[in-house]
Tab-separated table of C-alpha atoms and ligand atoms in Angstrom:
chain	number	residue	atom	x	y	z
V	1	UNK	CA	150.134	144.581	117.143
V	2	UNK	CA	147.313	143.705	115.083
V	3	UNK	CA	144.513	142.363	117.289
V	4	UNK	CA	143.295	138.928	115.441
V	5	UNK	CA	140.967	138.566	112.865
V	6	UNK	CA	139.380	135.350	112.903
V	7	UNK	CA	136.057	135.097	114.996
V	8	UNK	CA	136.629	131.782	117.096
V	9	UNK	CA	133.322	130.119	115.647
V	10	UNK	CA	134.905	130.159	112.516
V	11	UNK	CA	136.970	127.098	113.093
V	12	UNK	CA	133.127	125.455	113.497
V	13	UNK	CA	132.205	125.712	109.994
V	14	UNK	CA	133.174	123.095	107.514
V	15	UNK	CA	131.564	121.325	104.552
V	16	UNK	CA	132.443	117.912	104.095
V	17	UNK	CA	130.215	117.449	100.779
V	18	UNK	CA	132.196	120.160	99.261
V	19	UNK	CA	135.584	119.432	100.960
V	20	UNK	CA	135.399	116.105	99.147
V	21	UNK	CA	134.959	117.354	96.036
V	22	UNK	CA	139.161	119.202	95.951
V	23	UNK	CA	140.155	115.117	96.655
V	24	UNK	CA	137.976	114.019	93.752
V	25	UNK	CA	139.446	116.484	91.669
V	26	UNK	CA	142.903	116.162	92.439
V	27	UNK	CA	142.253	112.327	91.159
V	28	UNK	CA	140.142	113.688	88.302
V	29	UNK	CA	143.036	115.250	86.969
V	30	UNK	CA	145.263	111.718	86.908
V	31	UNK	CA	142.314	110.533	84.536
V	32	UNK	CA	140.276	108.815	87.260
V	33	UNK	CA	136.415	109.336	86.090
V	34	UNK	CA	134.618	110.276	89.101
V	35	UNK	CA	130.498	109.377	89.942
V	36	UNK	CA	129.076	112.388	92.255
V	37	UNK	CA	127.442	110.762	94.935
V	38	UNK	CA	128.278	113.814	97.295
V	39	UNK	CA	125.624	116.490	96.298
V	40	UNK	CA	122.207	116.331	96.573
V	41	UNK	CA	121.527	118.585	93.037
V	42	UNK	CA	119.046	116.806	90.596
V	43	UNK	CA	120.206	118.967	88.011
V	44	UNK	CA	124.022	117.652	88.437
V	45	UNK	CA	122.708	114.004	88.128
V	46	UNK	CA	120.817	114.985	84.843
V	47	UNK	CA	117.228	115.574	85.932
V	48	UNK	CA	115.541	117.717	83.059
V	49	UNK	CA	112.402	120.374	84.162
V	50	UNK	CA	109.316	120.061	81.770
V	51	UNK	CA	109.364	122.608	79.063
V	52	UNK	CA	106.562	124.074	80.792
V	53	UNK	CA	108.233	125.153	83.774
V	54	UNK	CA	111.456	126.714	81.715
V	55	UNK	CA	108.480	128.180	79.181
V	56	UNK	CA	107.180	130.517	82.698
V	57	UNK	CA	110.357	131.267	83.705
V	58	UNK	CA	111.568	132.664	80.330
V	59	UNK	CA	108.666	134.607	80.401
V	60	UNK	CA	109.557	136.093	82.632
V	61	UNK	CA	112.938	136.367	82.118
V	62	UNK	CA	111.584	138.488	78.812
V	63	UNK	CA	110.120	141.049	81.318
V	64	UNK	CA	111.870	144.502	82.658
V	65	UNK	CA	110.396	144.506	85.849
V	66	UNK	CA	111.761	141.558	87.055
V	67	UNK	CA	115.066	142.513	87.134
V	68	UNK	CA	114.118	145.474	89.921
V	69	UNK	CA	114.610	144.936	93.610
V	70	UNK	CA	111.740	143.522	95.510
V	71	UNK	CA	110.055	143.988	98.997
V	72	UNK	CA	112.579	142.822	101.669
V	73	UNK	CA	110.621	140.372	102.583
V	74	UNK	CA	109.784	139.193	99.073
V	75	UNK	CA	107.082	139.640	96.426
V	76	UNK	CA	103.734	140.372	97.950
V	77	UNK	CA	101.262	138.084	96.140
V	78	UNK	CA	104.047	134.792	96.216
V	79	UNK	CA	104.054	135.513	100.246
V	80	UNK	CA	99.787	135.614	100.071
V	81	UNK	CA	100.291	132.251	97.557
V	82	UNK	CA	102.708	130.352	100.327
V	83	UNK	CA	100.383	131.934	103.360
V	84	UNK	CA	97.427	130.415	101.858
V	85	UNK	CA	99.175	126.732	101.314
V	86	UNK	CA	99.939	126.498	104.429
V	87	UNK	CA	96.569	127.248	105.580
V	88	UNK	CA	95.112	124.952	103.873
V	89	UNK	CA	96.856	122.080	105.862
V	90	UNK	CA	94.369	122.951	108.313
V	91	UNK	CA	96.974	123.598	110.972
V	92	UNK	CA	98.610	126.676	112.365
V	93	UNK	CA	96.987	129.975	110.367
V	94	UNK	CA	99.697	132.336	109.130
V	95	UNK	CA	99.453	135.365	106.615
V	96	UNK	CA	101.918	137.154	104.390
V	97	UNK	CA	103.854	139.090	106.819
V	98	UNK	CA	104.558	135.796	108.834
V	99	UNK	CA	106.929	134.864	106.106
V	100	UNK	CA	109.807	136.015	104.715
V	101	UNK	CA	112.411	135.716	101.371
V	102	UNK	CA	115.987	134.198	101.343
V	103	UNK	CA	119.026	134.041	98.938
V	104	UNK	CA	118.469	130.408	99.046
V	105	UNK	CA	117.475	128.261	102.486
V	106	UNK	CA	121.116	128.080	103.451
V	107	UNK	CA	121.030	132.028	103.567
V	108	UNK	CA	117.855	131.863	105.991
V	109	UNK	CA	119.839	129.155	107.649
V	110	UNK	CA	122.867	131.295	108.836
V	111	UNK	CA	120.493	134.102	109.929
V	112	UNK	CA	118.350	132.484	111.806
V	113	UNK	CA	121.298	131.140	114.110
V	114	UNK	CA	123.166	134.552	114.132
V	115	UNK	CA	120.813	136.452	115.671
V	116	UNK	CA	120.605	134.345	118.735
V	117	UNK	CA	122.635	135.542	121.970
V	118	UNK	CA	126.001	133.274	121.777
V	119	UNK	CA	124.903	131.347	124.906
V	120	UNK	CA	121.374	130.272	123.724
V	121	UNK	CA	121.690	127.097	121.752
V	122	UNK	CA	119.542	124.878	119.124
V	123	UNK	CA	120.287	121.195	119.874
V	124	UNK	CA	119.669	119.356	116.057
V	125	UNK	CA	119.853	115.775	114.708
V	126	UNK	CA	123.053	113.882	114.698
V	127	UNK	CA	123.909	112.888	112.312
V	128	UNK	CA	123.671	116.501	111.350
V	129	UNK	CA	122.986	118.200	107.995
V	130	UNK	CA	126.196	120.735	108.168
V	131	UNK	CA	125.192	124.048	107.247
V	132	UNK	CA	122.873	124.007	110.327
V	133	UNK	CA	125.212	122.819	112.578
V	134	UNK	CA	128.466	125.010	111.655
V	135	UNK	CA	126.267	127.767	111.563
V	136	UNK	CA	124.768	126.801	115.115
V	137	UNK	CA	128.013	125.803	116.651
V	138	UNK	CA	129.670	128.919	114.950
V	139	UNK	CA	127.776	131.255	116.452
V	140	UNK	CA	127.892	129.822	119.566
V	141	UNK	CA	131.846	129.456	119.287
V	142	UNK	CA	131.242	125.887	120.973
V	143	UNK	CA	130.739	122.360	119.144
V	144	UNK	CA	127.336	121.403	118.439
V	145	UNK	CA	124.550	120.113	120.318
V	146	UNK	CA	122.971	117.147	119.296
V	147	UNK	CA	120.297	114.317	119.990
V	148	UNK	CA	120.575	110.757	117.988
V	149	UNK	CA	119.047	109.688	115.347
V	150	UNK	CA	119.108	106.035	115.488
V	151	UNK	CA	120.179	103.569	112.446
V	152	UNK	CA	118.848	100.860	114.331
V	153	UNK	CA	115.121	101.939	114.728
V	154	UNK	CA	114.742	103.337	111.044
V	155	UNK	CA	116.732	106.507	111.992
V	156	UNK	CA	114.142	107.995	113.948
V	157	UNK	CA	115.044	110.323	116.727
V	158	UNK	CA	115.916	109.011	120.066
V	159	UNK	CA	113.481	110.865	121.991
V	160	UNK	CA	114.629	109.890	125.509
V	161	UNK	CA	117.690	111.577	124.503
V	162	UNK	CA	116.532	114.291	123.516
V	163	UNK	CA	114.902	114.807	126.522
V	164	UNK	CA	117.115	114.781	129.277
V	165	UNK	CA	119.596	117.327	127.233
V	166	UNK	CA	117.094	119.272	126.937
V	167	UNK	CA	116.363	118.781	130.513
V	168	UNK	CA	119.623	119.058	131.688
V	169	UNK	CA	120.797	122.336	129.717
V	170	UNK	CA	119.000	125.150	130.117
V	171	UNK	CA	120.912	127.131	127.365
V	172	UNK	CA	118.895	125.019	124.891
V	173	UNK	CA	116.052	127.381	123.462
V	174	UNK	CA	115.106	125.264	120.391
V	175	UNK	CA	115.297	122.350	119.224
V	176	UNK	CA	115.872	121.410	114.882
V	177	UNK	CA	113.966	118.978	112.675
V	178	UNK	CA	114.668	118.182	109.529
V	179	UNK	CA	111.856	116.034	108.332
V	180	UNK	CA	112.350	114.822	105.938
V	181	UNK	CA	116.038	114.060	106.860
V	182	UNK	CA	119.171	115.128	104.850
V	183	UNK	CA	121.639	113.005	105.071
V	184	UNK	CA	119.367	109.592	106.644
V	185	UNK	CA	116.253	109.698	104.041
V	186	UNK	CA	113.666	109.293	107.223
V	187	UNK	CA	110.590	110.400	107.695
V	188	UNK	CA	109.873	112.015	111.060
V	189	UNK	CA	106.374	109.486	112.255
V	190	UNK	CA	103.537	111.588	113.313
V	191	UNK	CA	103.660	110.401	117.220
V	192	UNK	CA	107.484	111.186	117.110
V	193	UNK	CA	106.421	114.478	115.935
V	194	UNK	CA	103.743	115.533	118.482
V	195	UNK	CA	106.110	114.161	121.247
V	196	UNK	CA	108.910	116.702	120.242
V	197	UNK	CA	106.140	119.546	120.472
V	198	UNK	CA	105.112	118.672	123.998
V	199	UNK	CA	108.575	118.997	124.800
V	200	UNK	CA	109.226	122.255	123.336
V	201	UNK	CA	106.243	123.552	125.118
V	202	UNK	CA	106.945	121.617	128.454
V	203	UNK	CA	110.136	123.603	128.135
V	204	UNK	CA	109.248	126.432	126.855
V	205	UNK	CA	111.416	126.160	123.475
V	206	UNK	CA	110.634	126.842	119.649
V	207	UNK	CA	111.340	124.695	117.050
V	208	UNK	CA	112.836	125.036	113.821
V	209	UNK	CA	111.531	122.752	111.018
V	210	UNK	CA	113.748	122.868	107.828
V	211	UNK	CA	110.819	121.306	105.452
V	212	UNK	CA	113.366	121.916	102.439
V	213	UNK	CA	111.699	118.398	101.309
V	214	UNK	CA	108.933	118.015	102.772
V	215	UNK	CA	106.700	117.713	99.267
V	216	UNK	CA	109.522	115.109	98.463
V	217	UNK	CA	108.406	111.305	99.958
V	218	UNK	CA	107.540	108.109	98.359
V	219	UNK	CA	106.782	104.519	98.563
V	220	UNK	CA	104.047	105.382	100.478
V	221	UNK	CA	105.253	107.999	102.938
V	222	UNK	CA	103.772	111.416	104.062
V	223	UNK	CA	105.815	113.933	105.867
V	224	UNK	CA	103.856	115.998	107.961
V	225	UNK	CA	104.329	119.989	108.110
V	226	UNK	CA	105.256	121.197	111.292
V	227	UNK	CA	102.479	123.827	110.596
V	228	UNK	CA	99.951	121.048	111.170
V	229	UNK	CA	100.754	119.781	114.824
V	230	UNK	CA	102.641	122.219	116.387
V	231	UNK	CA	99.827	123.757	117.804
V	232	UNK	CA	100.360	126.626	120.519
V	233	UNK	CA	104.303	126.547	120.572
V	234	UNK	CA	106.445	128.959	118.651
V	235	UNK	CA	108.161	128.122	115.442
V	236	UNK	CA	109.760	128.651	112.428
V	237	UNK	CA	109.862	126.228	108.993
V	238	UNK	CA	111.962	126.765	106.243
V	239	UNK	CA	111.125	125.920	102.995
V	240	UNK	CA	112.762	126.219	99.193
V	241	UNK	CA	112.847	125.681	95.761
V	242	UNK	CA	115.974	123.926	95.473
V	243	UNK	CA	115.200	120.375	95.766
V	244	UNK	CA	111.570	120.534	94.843
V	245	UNK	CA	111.447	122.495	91.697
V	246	UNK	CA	113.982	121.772	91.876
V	247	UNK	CA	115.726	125.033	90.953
V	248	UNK	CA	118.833	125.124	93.313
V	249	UNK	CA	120.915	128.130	91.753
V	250	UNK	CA	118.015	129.922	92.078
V	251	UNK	CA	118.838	130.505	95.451
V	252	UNK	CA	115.261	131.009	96.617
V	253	UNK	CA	114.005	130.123	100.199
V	254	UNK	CA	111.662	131.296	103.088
V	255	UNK	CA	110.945	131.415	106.323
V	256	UNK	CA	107.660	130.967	107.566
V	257	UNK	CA	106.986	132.299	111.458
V	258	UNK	CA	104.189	130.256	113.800
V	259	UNK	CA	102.826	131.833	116.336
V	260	UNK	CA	104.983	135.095	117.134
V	261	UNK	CA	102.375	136.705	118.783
V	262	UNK	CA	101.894	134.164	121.057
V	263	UNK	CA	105.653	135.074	122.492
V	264	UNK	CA	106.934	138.466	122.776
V	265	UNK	CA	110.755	137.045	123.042
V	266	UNK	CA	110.268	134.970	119.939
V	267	UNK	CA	108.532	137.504	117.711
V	268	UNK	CA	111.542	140.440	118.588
V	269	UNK	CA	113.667	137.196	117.092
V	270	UNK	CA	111.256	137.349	113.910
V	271	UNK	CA	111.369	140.931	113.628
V	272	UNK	CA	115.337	140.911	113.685
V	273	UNK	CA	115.377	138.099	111.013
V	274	UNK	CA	113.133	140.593	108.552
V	275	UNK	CA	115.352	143.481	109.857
V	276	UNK	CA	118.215	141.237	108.841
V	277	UNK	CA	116.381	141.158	105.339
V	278	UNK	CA	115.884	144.936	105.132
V	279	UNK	CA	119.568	145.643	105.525
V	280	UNK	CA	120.403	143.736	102.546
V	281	UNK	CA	117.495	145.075	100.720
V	282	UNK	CA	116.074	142.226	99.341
V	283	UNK	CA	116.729	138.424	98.031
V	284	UNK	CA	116.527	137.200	94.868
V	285	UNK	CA	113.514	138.379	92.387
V	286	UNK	CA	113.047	135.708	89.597
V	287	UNK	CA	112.196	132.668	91.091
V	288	UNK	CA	109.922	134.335	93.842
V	289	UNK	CA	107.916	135.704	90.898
V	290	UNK	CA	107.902	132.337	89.142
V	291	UNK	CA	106.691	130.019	92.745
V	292	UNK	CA	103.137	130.680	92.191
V	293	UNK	CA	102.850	130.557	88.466
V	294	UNK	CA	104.899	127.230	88.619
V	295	UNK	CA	103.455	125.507	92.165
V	296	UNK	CA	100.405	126.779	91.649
V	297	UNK	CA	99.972	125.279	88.095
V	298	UNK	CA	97.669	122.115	87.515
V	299	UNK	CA	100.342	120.063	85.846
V	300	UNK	CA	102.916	120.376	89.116
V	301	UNK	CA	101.263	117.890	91.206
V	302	UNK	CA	101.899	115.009	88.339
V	303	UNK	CA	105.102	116.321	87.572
V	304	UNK	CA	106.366	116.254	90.989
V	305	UNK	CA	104.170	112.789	91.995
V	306	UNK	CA	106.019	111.146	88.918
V	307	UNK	CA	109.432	112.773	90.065
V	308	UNK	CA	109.131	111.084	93.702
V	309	UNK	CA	107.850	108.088	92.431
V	310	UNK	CA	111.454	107.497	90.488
V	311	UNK	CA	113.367	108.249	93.697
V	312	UNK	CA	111.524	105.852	95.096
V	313	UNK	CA	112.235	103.005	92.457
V	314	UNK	CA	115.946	104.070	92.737
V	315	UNK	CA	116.090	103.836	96.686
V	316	UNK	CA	114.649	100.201	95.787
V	317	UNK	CA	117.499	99.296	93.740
V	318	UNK	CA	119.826	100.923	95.935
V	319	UNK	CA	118.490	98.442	98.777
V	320	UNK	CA	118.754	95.560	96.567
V	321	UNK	CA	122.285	95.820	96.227
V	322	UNK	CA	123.053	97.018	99.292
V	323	UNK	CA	120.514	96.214	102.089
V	324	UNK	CA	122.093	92.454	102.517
V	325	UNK	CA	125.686	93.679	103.526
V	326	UNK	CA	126.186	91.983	106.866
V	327	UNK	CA	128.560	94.368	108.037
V	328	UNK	CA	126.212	97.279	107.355
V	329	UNK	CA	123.513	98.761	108.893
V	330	UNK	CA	121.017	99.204	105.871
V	331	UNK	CA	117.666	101.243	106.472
V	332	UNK	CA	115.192	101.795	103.538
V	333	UNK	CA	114.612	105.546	102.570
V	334	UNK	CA	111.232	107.153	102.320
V	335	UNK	CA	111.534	110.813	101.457
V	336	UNK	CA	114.266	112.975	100.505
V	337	UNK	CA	116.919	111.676	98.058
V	338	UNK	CA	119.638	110.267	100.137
V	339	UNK	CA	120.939	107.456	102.260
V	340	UNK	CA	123.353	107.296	105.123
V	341	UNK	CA	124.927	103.769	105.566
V	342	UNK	CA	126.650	102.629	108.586
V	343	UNK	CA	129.276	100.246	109.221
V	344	UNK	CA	128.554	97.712	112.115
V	345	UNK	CA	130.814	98.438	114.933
V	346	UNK	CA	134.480	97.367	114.937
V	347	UNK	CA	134.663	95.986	111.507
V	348	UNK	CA	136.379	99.026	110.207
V	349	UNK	CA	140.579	98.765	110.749
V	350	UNK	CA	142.951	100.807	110.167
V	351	UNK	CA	144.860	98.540	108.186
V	352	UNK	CA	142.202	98.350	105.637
V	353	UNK	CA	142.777	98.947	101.707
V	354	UNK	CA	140.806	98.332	98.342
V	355	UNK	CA	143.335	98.032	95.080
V	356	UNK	CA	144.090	100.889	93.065
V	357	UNK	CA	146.048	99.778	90.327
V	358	UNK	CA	147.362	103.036	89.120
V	359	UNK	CA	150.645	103.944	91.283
V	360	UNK	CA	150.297	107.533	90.652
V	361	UNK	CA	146.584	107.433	91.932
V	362	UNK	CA	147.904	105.075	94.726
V	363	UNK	CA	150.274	107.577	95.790
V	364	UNK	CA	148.273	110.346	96.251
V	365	UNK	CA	145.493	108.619	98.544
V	366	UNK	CA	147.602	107.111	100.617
V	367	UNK	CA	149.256	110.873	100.881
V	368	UNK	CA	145.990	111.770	102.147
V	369	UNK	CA	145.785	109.562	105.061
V	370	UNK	CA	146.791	111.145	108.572
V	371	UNK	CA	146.999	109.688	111.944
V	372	UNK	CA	143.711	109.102	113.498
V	373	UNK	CA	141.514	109.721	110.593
V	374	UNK	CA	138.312	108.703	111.230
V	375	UNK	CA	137.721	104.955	109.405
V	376	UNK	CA	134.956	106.098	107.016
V	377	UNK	CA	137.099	108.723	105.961
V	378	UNK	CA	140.315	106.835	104.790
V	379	UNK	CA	136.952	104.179	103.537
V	380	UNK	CA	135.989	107.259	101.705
V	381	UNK	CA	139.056	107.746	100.521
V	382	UNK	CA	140.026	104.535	99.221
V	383	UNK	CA	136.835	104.196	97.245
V	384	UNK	CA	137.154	107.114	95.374
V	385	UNK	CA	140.822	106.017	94.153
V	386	UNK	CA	139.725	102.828	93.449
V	387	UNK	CA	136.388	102.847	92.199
V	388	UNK	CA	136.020	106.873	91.597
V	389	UNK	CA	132.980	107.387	93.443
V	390	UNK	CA	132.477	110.212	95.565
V	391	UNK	CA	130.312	109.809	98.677
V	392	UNK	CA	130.708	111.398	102.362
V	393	UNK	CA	131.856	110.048	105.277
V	394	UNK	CA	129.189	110.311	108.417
V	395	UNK	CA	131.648	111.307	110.315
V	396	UNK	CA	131.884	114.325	108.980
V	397	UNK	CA	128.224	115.107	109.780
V	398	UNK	CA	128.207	115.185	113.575
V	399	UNK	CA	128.396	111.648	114.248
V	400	UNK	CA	130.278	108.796	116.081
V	401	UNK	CA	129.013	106.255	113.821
V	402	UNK	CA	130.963	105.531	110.709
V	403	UNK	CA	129.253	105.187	107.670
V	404	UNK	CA	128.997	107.327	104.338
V	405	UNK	CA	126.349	109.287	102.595
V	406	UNK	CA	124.886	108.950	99.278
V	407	UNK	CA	122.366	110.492	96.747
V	408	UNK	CA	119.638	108.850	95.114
V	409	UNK	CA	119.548	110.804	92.158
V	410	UNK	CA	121.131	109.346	89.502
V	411	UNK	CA	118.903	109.236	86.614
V	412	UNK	CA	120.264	107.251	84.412
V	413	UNK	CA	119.448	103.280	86.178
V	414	UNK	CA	122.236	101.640	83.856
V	415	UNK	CA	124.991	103.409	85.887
V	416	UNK	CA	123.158	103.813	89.401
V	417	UNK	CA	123.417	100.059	89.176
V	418	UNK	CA	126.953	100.113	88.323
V	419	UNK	CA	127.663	102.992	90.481
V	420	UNK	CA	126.062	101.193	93.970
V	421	UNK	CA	127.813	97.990	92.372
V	422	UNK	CA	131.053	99.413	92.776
V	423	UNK	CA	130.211	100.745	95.608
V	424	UNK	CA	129.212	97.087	97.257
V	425	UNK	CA	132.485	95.571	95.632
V	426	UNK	CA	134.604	97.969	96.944
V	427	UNK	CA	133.213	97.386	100.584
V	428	UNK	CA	133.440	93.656	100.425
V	429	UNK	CA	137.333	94.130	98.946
V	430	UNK	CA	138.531	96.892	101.567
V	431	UNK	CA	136.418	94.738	104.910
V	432	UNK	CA	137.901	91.472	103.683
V	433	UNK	CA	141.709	93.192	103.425
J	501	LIG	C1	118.162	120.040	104.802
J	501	LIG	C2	118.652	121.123	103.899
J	501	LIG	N1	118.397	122.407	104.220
J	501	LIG	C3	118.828	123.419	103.458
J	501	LIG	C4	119.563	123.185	102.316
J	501	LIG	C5	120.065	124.371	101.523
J	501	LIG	O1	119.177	124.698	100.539
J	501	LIG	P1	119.345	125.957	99.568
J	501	LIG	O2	119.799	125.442	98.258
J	501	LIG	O3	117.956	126.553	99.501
J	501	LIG	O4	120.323	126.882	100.213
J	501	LIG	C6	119.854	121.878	101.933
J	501	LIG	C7	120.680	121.599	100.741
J	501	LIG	O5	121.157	120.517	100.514
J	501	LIG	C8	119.380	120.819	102.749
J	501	LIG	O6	119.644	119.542	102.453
């Protein structure tokens, strides 16, 4: 006999904003037209990049050399470039070997978890952005661990929580931020912050910051890098081009390392990360060329000020048609491009429909229902038949709430209004069923 072949952590990883997209299809091809409210890709939702940006990267598109390998841990002078911004914050000092190149953050992202020994664990938000916690729980073959964010104190993390699981489990070696947050839109508050730091140094943890967004707030928000308070404690942030450039089949990200010296244990973790690297010889050569010339340009600043500024204007309309739901827990966004809305408790049922007129399209939601399916799901479900919007349930993130997801991306304000429209119809039809 065959011994099996399936690791056990592989029944951890799943991808609900991709999962969702088979259903939509299905529908799709019935002649339902479908808004993508599950993924959070600018380009998708008809953002255009300056001509100046395209202008560099055909340049260099028009040269040999950048279609050679690169150093495994990327291209010398864009590691010296992203050294030197993060020095400038005024926090932790790093230089070019403290950082190294990924096929994309959600490449660092499965890394960084696999070379941990199965029992240690990373406890991260909930609710959870899923490629960290699959790829956390799937290495650890075990569900994942998780402290609250909470919808009704702006989303911010529950830090008494937090700190008796980290008190009480002493497989927990570091603890996950994602400021600012994918799937809530919060931005972690300074205090909240230095308070997670003292406890990753009262317990001798390191963190893990993924900063994918952290040049990405508005309506008067600043995120602040974990290089700039984490002072003394080891740590790791990850960083990309995908949402910021935002360039996200570029598949560029980084790691950057603080304080490995300080912590023989944690810098053997940073050296198997680059040795990681090595094996595969390198990651992706184009856009780590183009990160300096484009970031480092005069004209990015106002580019990417005027870009934020828009989310922000959208997350505004998005709150005036949905922030005055009673039966939903509504919390303004300030910094990443997406909002996660919660159902008060209890008034999702079971019984609950919204009107799809087509029987074909009838048909086949209701053939997706099973028992027990979590309430935003079959919500989920129901909306996309009826009003052909896509969005995620919360559940699906790590959560016991029940709520749904959404982007704040669409550029086009005649039909984000009539997308979050539907969207509010179709809750007030399916609660009052
Ligand atoms: C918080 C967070 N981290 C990482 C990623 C993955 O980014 P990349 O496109 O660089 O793999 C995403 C993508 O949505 C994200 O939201």
């Amino acid at each position: 006999m065959r011994q099996k072949l399936l690791s056990d952590g592989a029944n951890e990883l799943s991808y609900e904003i991709r999962e969702i997209v088979k259903k939509a299809e299905q529908l799709k091809k019935l002649g339902v037209g479908i808004y993508w409210e599950n993924i959070g890709d600018p380009i998708q939702k008809h953002h255009k990049l300056p001509d100046w940006i395209k202008g560099i990267v055909a340049d260099l598109a028009a040269s040999d050399d950048t279609y050679s390998y690169c150093p495994s841990k990327g291209m010398l002078e864009t590691r010296q470039f992203l050294a030197h911004q993060t020095n400038i914050l005024g926090g932790v000092q790093i230089n070019e070997d403290d950082i190294c190149f990924f096929n994309g953050l959600g490449d660092a992202i499965s890394k960084v978890y696999q070379y941990l020994t199965h029992t240690s664990r990373v406890i991260g938000p909930s609710p959870a952005y899923s490629t960290h916690s699959s790829a956390e729980a799937a290495h650890a073959n075990h569900e994942p661990l998780t402290y609250k964010l909470d919808p009704e104190n702006h989303w911010y993390p529950d830090l008494d929580d937090l700190y008796k699981k980290v008190k009480y489990n002493p497989n927990i070696v570091g603890i996950l931020i994602i400021n600012p947050d994918n799937p809530t839109g919060m931005v972690y508050p300074l205090a909240t912050l230095k308070r997670i730091v003292e406890i990753a140094r009262e317990f001798k943890l390191f963190l893990i910051a993924d900063e994918i967004y952290i040049n990405i707030t508005y309506n008067g928000a600043r995120a602040y890098s974990l290089a700039e308070i984490i002072e003394d404690v080891p740590g790791i942030s990850m960083k990309g081009i995908s949402k910021e450039l935002p360039w996200p089949g570029g598949r560029c990200g980084w790691i950057e390392y603080y304080n490995r010296h300080r912590d023989d244990d944690f810098n053997r973790f940073c050296q198997a990360l680059d040795n990681a690297k090595m094996i595969e010889v390198c990651s992706t050569k184009l856009p780590q060329v183009a990160i300096p010339k484009i970031l480092g340009d005069k004209r990015f600043k106002a580019y990417r000020d005027e870009t934020n500024r828009n989310i922000g204007r959208r997350s505004k309309i998005i709150a005036d048609i949905l922030g005055e739901v009673p039966e939903l827990t509504f919390n303004e966004t300030f910094g990443a491009f997406y909002n996660t809305i919660i159902f008060r408790r209890g008034v999702l049922k079971p019984h609950q429909r919204m009107k799809i007129r087509d029987s074909r399209v009838r048909a086949l939601v209701e053939g997706w229902m099973y028992p027990n399916i979590p309430l935003d799901k079959r919500f989920v479900y129901y909306l996309l038949g009826a009003k052909g919007v896509c969005v995620v349930p919360i559940s699906s993130f790590c959560s016991d709430l029940t709520g749904f997801r959404v982007t704040l991306l669409e550029e086009d304000e005649e039909v984000l209004v009539k997308t979050f429209t539907a969207i509010r119809d179709g809750i007030v039809e399916y609660l009052k069923s």
